[in-house]
Amino acid sequence: GWPGRILKWAAIVSAQMFGVAFNLGALAAALYLVTFSDLAFSWSTTLDPDMDRGHRITSLLSAPWSGWLPEAVPSRELIESTLYYRQTGVPPGPSPGRWGGWWPFLVASMAVYGLMPRVLLLGLGWWRFSCLLRAAMSGAAGAGGVVDRLTTEAISTQAMQAEEGAGDALEARQRLDAAVPAGRYWAVNWSGAAVDPARVRREFERSWGCAVVEVLAAGGASGTAADAATIKRIADSPRGDGVLVLVKAWEPPMLEVLDFLGELRKGVGSGRRLVVVLLGLEGAGGMGSPEAGDGEHWRRRLGTLDDRELAVVAWEGERH
């Protein structure tokens, strides 16, 4: 799955960041020692020293920088003059300065064979890590709605005085929200608003006389495919059945739920009553009474859908 693949590349990126930092520190320490101390470089072997073979090996290793940094390519004379024997020490020579002639080769080797592979792997790992993150985010449930909300300009207009049409619409909505008629309903538990879906049937039947046929899930982690399946299931039901959409009243009505209600209306067609039920945070099974201001906010926002068969009611517990 996505988490495992993302964690794998995150671990690779972290390891290569450590490798880059380690090699940068080693290069800095080497340059510091070369600059502020008189390091003497030499080499030794138990086998019979073959200067020509040693020169061929160092020349092969120096191939990446030999064309533009020839001073970092050890010569045969340098190899021969810095051979060290524990019994006799370094062979005598004209100048002790030759003992420091290895440092350009060593620093270049650390940069090319130590630092450069780490930098390349870090770049590759970061690129793959970023690609996986983008793919995971774009495929997440509700990601499209979040992107739309972040990229859509917010336009707010306010008239100096209320229009007659707006007052008539508010009055009509107040009448529409007055009660939920008895009958058969399909319940949509949007984004887990009701913690105990089994309680939904009992409460609506006891409190409002509504026979809940089935409680379906939509929104949140269920994904757009599950939302489409829920709409199809309800659309295939008898046309006399209504739909209850249970939402969390304390959350603002986002574009995701507005889009779902629009698609639900397209799926079931006209003539079916859609009721958005506002549930509060406290209450048995997640079915508590919402705050007073939440209902008005939802009514005002859902009024933009221009659906005359859509109602908004606040759950108030049992009705007698």
Short mmCIF file of C-alpha atoms in Angstrom, two decimals:
data_model
loop_
_atom_site.label_atom_id
_atom_site.label_comp_id
_atom_site.label_asym_id
_atom_site.label_seq_id
_atom_site.Cartn_x
_atom_site.Cartn_y
_atom_site.Cartn_z
CA GLY A 1 0.00 0.00 0.00
CA TRP A 2 0.89 3.69 -0.07
CA PRO A 3 2.12 3.91 3.55
CA GLY A 4 4.67 1.12 3.12
CA ARG A 5 6.06 2.53 -0.13
CA ILE A 6 6.26 6.06 1.26
CA LEU A 7 8.00 4.90 4.45
CA LYS A 8 10.54 2.89 2.42
CA TRP A 9 11.61 5.90 0.40
CA ALA A 10 11.50 8.15 3.45
CA ALA A 11 14.02 5.79 5.12
CA ILE A 12 16.21 5.86 1.99
CA VAL A 13 16.16 9.66 1.92
CA SER A 14 17.07 9.83 5.62
CA ALA A 15 19.97 7.39 5.16
CA GLN A 16 21.36 9.30 2.18
CA MET A 17 21.07 12.62 4.03
CA PHE A 18 23.20 11.11 6.78
CA GLY A 19 25.67 9.79 4.16
CA VAL A 20 25.97 13.21 2.50
CA ALA A 21 26.50 14.93 5.86
CA PHE A 22 29.11 12.33 6.89
CA ASN A 23 31.11 12.69 3.66
CA LEU A 24 30.95 16.49 3.80
CA GLY A 25 32.29 16.33 7.34
CA ALA A 26 35.07 13.95 6.30
CA LEU A 27 36.06 16.24 3.41
CA ALA A 28 36.08 19.29 5.67
CA ALA A 29 38.22 17.48 8.26
CA ALA A 30 40.66 16.29 5.57
CA LEU A 31 41.10 19.77 4.12
CA TYR A 32 41.53 21.25 7.59
CA LEU A 33 44.25 18.75 8.48
CA VAL A 34 46.03 19.26 5.18
CA THR A 35 45.93 23.03 5.58
CA PHE A 36 46.92 23.36 9.23
CA SER A 37 49.17 20.34 9.83
CA ASP A 38 52.06 18.60 8.11
CA LEU A 39 50.51 15.25 7.24
CA ALA A 40 52.82 12.62 5.78
CA PHE A 41 51.23 10.04 3.47
CA SER A 42 52.84 6.70 2.71
CA TRP A 43 51.86 3.15 1.81
CA SER A 44 53.17 -0.33 2.49
CA THR A 45 52.55 -3.94 1.55
CA THR A 46 53.72 -7.37 2.61
CA LEU A 47 53.76 -8.53 -0.99
CA ASP A 48 56.42 -7.70 -3.52
CA PRO A 49 55.62 -4.07 -4.45
CA ASP A 50 54.86 -3.64 -8.14
CA MET A 51 55.12 0.08 -8.88
CA ASP A 52 53.75 -0.24 -12.41
CA ARG A 53 50.65 -2.11 -11.24
CA GLY A 54 50.11 0.39 -8.45
CA HIS A 55 50.39 3.24 -10.94
CA ARG A 56 47.85 1.60 -13.25
CA ILE A 57 45.38 1.17 -10.36
CA THR A 58 45.69 4.79 -9.18
CA SER A 59 45.41 6.02 -12.77
CA LEU A 60 42.22 4.01 -13.24
CA LEU A 61 40.78 5.42 -10.02
CA SER A 62 41.76 8.93 -11.10
CA ALA A 63 40.04 8.64 -14.49
CA PRO A 64 36.96 10.75 -13.50
CA TRP A 65 39.11 13.83 -12.74
CA SER A 66 42.39 13.21 -14.58
CA GLY A 67 41.40 15.48 -17.50
CA TRP A 68 40.69 18.60 -15.43
CA LEU A 69 42.67 17.94 -12.23
CA PRO A 70 45.96 16.29 -13.26
CA GLU A 71 47.68 17.18 -9.97
CA ALA A 72 45.31 14.74 -8.23
CA VAL A 73 46.70 11.81 -10.27
CA PRO A 74 49.61 10.13 -8.40
CA SER A 75 52.72 9.70 -10.55
CA ARG A 76 54.87 6.57 -10.58
CA GLU A 77 57.63 8.50 -8.83
CA LEU A 78 55.27 9.50 -6.00
CA ILE A 79 54.14 5.91 -5.54
CA GLU A 80 57.70 4.65 -5.45
CA SER A 81 59.07 7.36 -3.19
CA THR A 82 56.35 6.99 -0.51
CA LEU A 83 56.68 3.24 -0.06
CA TYR A 84 57.09 2.61 3.68
CA TYR A 85 58.90 -0.25 5.40
CA ARG A 86 58.46 -0.72 9.12
CA GLN A 87 62.04 -1.94 9.48
CA THR A 88 63.76 0.81 7.54
CA GLY A 89 61.09 3.53 7.28
CA VAL A 90 60.62 5.67 4.19
CA PRO A 91 63.35 5.35 1.54
CA PRO A 92 65.66 8.36 1.50
CA GLY A 93 64.88 11.00 -1.09
CA PRO A 94 65.70 14.52 -2.11
CA SER A 95 62.75 16.23 -0.38
CA PRO A 96 60.40 15.29 2.47
CA GLY A 97 57.70 17.35 0.76
CA ARG A 98 56.87 14.33 -1.38
CA TRP A 99 55.18 12.74 1.65
CA GLY A 100 52.28 15.18 1.31
CA GLY A 101 51.77 14.60 -2.41
CA TRP A 102 48.92 12.13 -1.91
CA TRP A 103 46.37 14.54 -0.48
CA PRO A 104 44.82 15.78 -3.80
CA PHE A 105 44.21 12.18 -4.87
CA LEU A 106 42.68 11.25 -1.51
CA VAL A 107 40.41 14.29 -1.35
CA ALA A 108 39.26 13.79 -4.95
CA SER A 109 38.55 10.10 -4.21
CA MET A 110 36.45 11.02 -1.17
CA ALA A 111 34.47 13.55 -3.21
CA VAL A 112 33.89 11.30 -6.26
CA TYR A 113 33.49 7.87 -4.67
CA GLY A 114 32.12 8.91 -1.29
CA LEU A 115 30.12 12.12 -1.62
CA MET A 116 28.87 12.01 -5.23
CA PRO A 117 27.04 8.64 -5.04
CA ARG A 118 25.30 9.80 -1.86
CA VAL A 119 24.19 13.03 -3.51
CA LEU A 120 22.84 11.16 -6.55
CA LEU A 121 20.98 8.63 -4.37
CA LEU A 122 19.60 11.45 -2.24
CA GLY A 123 18.27 13.21 -5.35
CA LEU A 124 16.73 9.98 -6.68
CA GLY A 125 15.20 9.13 -3.30
CA TRP A 126 13.76 12.62 -2.82
CA TRP A 127 12.25 12.55 -6.32
CA ARG A 128 10.60 9.16 -5.76
CA PHE A 129 9.44 10.20 -2.27
CA SER A 130 7.83 13.38 -3.67
CA CYS A 131 6.15 11.46 -6.52
CA LEU A 132 4.67 8.92 -4.11
CA LEU A 133 3.40 11.65 -1.80
CA ARG A 134 1.70 13.46 -4.69
CA ALA A 135 0.17 10.23 -5.98
CA ALA A 136 -1.07 9.24 -2.50
CA MET A 137 -2.57 12.68 -1.86
CA SER A 138 -4.26 12.89 -5.24
CA GLY A 139 -5.79 9.43 -4.77
CA ALA A 140 -6.99 10.05 -1.21
CA ALA A 141 -10.71 10.30 -0.53
CA GLY A 142 -11.92 13.88 -0.75
CA ALA A 143 -8.62 15.19 -2.18
CA GLY A 144 -10.36 16.68 -5.20
CA GLY A 145 -12.73 18.62 -2.99
CA VAL A 146 -9.87 19.95 -0.87
CA VAL A 147 -7.98 21.11 -3.97
CA ASP A 148 -11.13 22.81 -5.27
CA ARG A 149 -11.65 24.61 -1.98
CA LEU A 150 -8.03 25.77 -1.90
CA THR A 151 -7.94 26.96 -5.51
CA THR A 152 -11.43 28.45 -5.87
CA GLU A 153 -11.74 32.15 -5.22
CA ALA A 154 -14.13 33.07 -2.44
CA ILE A 155 -16.61 35.72 -3.54
CA SER A 156 -18.90 37.27 -0.96
CA THR A 157 -21.67 39.74 -1.79
CA GLN A 158 -24.06 41.43 0.59
CA ALA A 159 -26.99 43.65 -0.25
CA MET A 160 -27.69 46.80 1.74
CA GLN A 161 -31.22 45.52 2.45
CA ALA A 162 -32.92 42.17 2.26
CA GLU A 163 -34.58 41.33 -1.03
CA GLU A 164 -38.15 40.13 -1.18
CA GLY A 165 -37.12 36.92 -2.86
CA ALA A 166 -34.65 36.15 -0.12
CA GLY A 167 -37.30 36.69 2.57
CA ASP A 168 -39.75 34.47 0.72
CA ALA A 169 -37.10 31.77 0.36
CA LEU A 170 -36.31 31.95 4.07
CA GLU A 171 -39.98 31.65 4.99
CA ALA A 172 -40.43 28.71 2.64
CA ARG A 173 -37.38 26.98 4.12
CA GLN A 174 -38.65 27.50 7.65
CA ARG A 175 -41.91 25.82 6.65
CA LEU A 176 -39.97 23.06 4.89
CA ASP A 177 -37.86 22.43 7.99
CA ALA A 178 -40.76 22.30 10.37
CA ALA A 179 -41.13 18.50 10.49
CA VAL A 180 -40.14 15.23 8.88
CA PRO A 181 -43.17 13.30 7.64
CA ALA A 182 -43.45 9.65 8.59
CA GLY A 183 -42.62 7.03 6.01
CA ARG A 184 -39.81 4.85 4.67
CA TYR A 185 -36.35 6.40 4.56
CA TRP A 186 -32.85 5.37 3.58
CA ALA A 187 -30.23 6.79 5.97
CA VAL A 188 -26.81 7.96 4.76
CA ASN A 189 -24.25 8.17 7.57
CA TRP A 190 -22.06 10.93 6.18
CA SER A 191 -18.41 10.72 7.30
CA GLY A 192 -19.34 8.66 10.38
CA ALA A 193 -21.64 11.30 11.89
CA ALA A 194 -23.55 8.63 13.85
CA VAL A 195 -21.11 6.53 15.87
CA ASP A 196 -23.64 3.72 16.29
CA PRO A 197 -25.46 3.17 12.95
CA ALA A 198 -27.63 0.46 14.50
CA ARG A 199 -29.06 3.06 16.87
CA VAL A 200 -30.21 5.21 13.92
CA ARG A 201 -33.07 2.87 13.02
CA ARG A 202 -34.36 2.63 16.57
CA GLU A 203 -34.18 6.35 17.29
CA PHE A 204 -35.86 7.55 14.10
CA GLU A 205 -38.62 4.98 14.35
CA ARG A 206 -39.28 5.77 18.02
CA SER A 207 -38.86 9.55 17.85
CA TRP A 208 -40.22 10.47 14.41
CA GLY A 209 -42.07 7.40 13.22
CA CYS A 210 -39.69 6.97 10.29
CA ALA A 211 -38.98 3.41 9.14
CA VAL A 212 -35.28 3.32 8.20
CA VAL A 213 -34.75 0.69 5.49
CA GLU A 214 -30.97 0.62 5.70
CA VAL A 215 -28.06 2.75 6.96
CA LEU A 216 -25.48 3.35 4.22
CA ALA A 217 -22.05 4.96 4.52
CA ALA A 218 -20.70 7.87 2.46
CA GLY A 219 -18.10 10.60 2.73
CA GLY A 220 -14.75 10.66 4.46
CA ALA A 221 -12.61 7.55 4.07
CA SER A 222 -15.29 5.65 2.15
CA GLY A 223 -14.13 7.23 -1.14
CA THR A 224 -15.97 8.43 -4.22
CA ALA A 225 -16.60 4.88 -5.47
CA ALA A 226 -18.47 4.04 -2.26
CA ASP A 227 -20.44 7.31 -2.53
CA ALA A 228 -21.50 6.40 -6.08
CA ALA A 229 -22.53 2.90 -4.94
CA THR A 230 -24.64 4.41 -2.14
CA ILE A 231 -26.39 6.77 -4.57
CA LYS A 232 -27.10 3.90 -6.97
CA ARG A 233 -28.49 1.74 -4.17
CA ILE A 234 -30.91 4.47 -3.15
CA ALA A 235 -31.82 5.31 -6.76
CA ASP A 236 -32.84 1.68 -7.34
CA SER A 237 -35.21 1.74 -4.36
CA PRO A 238 -38.97 2.50 -4.60
CA ARG A 239 -39.66 6.10 -5.54
CA GLY A 240 -41.74 6.73 -2.46
CA ASP A 241 -38.75 6.26 -0.13
CA GLY A 242 -37.11 9.35 1.29
CA VAL A 243 -33.45 9.86 2.21
CA LEU A 244 -31.98 10.99 5.53
CA VAL A 245 -28.40 12.33 5.32
CA LEU A 246 -26.85 12.42 8.80
CA VAL A 247 -24.12 15.07 9.14
CA LYS A 248 -21.98 16.52 11.93
CA ALA A 249 -23.57 19.85 12.76
CA TRP A 250 -20.40 21.31 14.29
CA GLU A 251 -18.50 20.90 11.01
CA PRO A 252 -19.08 23.49 8.26
CA PRO A 253 -20.90 22.29 5.12
CA MET A 254 -17.94 21.75 2.78
CA LEU A 255 -18.05 21.40 -0.99
CA GLU A 256 -17.70 17.64 -0.62
CA VAL A 257 -21.08 17.22 1.06
CA LEU A 258 -22.70 19.76 -1.29
CA ASP A 259 -21.41 17.82 -4.29
CA PHE A 260 -22.73 14.59 -2.79
CA LEU A 261 -26.19 16.06 -2.27
CA GLY A 262 -26.18 17.34 -5.83
CA GLU A 263 -25.19 13.93 -7.20
CA LEU A 264 -27.74 12.26 -4.93
CA ARG A 265 -30.51 14.47 -6.29
CA LYS A 266 -29.45 13.67 -9.86
CA GLY A 267 -29.47 9.95 -9.04
CA VAL A 268 -32.86 9.74 -7.31
CA GLY A 269 -34.54 12.40 -9.44
CA SER A 270 -37.34 14.74 -8.38
CA GLY A 271 -40.24 13.70 -6.19
CA ARG A 272 -38.12 12.29 -3.37
CA ARG A 273 -37.65 14.09 -0.10
CA LEU A 274 -34.03 14.58 1.01
CA VAL A 275 -33.59 15.46 4.67
CA VAL A 276 -30.24 16.61 6.06
CA VAL A 277 -30.22 15.72 9.77
CA LEU A 278 -27.84 17.75 11.96
CA LEU A 279 -26.32 15.70 14.79
CA GLY A 280 -24.59 17.25 17.78
CA LEU A 281 -21.27 16.21 19.29
CA GLU A 282 -22.66 14.85 22.54
CA GLY A 283 -25.24 12.12 22.81
CA ALA A 284 -25.69 8.35 22.84
CA GLY A 285 -24.27 6.80 19.68
CA GLY A 286 -23.19 10.22 18.45
CA MET A 287 -26.81 11.40 18.18
CA GLY A 288 -26.89 14.55 20.28
CA SER A 289 -28.56 17.92 19.87
CA PRO A 290 -26.56 20.47 17.82
CA GLU A 291 -25.71 24.00 18.90
CA ALA A 292 -28.23 26.70 18.09
CA GLY A 293 -26.09 28.52 15.52
CA ASP A 294 -25.12 25.40 13.57
CA GLY A 295 -28.55 24.87 12.06
CA GLU A 296 -28.81 28.34 10.57
CA HIS A 297 -25.34 28.02 9.03
CA TRP A 298 -26.26 24.73 7.35
CA ARG A 299 -29.64 26.05 6.15
CA ARG A 300 -28.04 29.12 4.62
CA ARG A 301 -25.35 27.08 2.86
CA LEU A 302 -27.65 24.32 1.60
CA GLY A 303 -30.09 26.94 0.36
CA THR A 304 -27.64 27.64 -2.46
CA LEU A 305 -28.48 24.22 -3.94
CA ASP A 306 -31.93 25.49 -4.95
CA ASP A 307 -33.52 22.12 -4.15
CA ARG A 308 -37.16 22.64 -3.10
CA GLU A 309 -37.43 19.03 -1.90
CA LEU A 310 -34.41 19.34 0.42
CA ALA A 311 -35.00 19.86 4.14
CA VAL A 312 -32.63 20.59 7.03
CA VAL A 313 -33.60 19.50 10.54
CA ALA A 314 -31.73 19.39 13.84
CA TRP A 315 -31.83 16.19 15.84
CA GLU A 316 -33.52 16.90 19.17
CA GLY A 317 -33.81 13.41 20.59
CA GLU A 318 -37.14 11.81 21.36
CA ARG A 319 -40.33 13.65 20.46
CA HIS A 320 -43.53 13.12 22.42
#
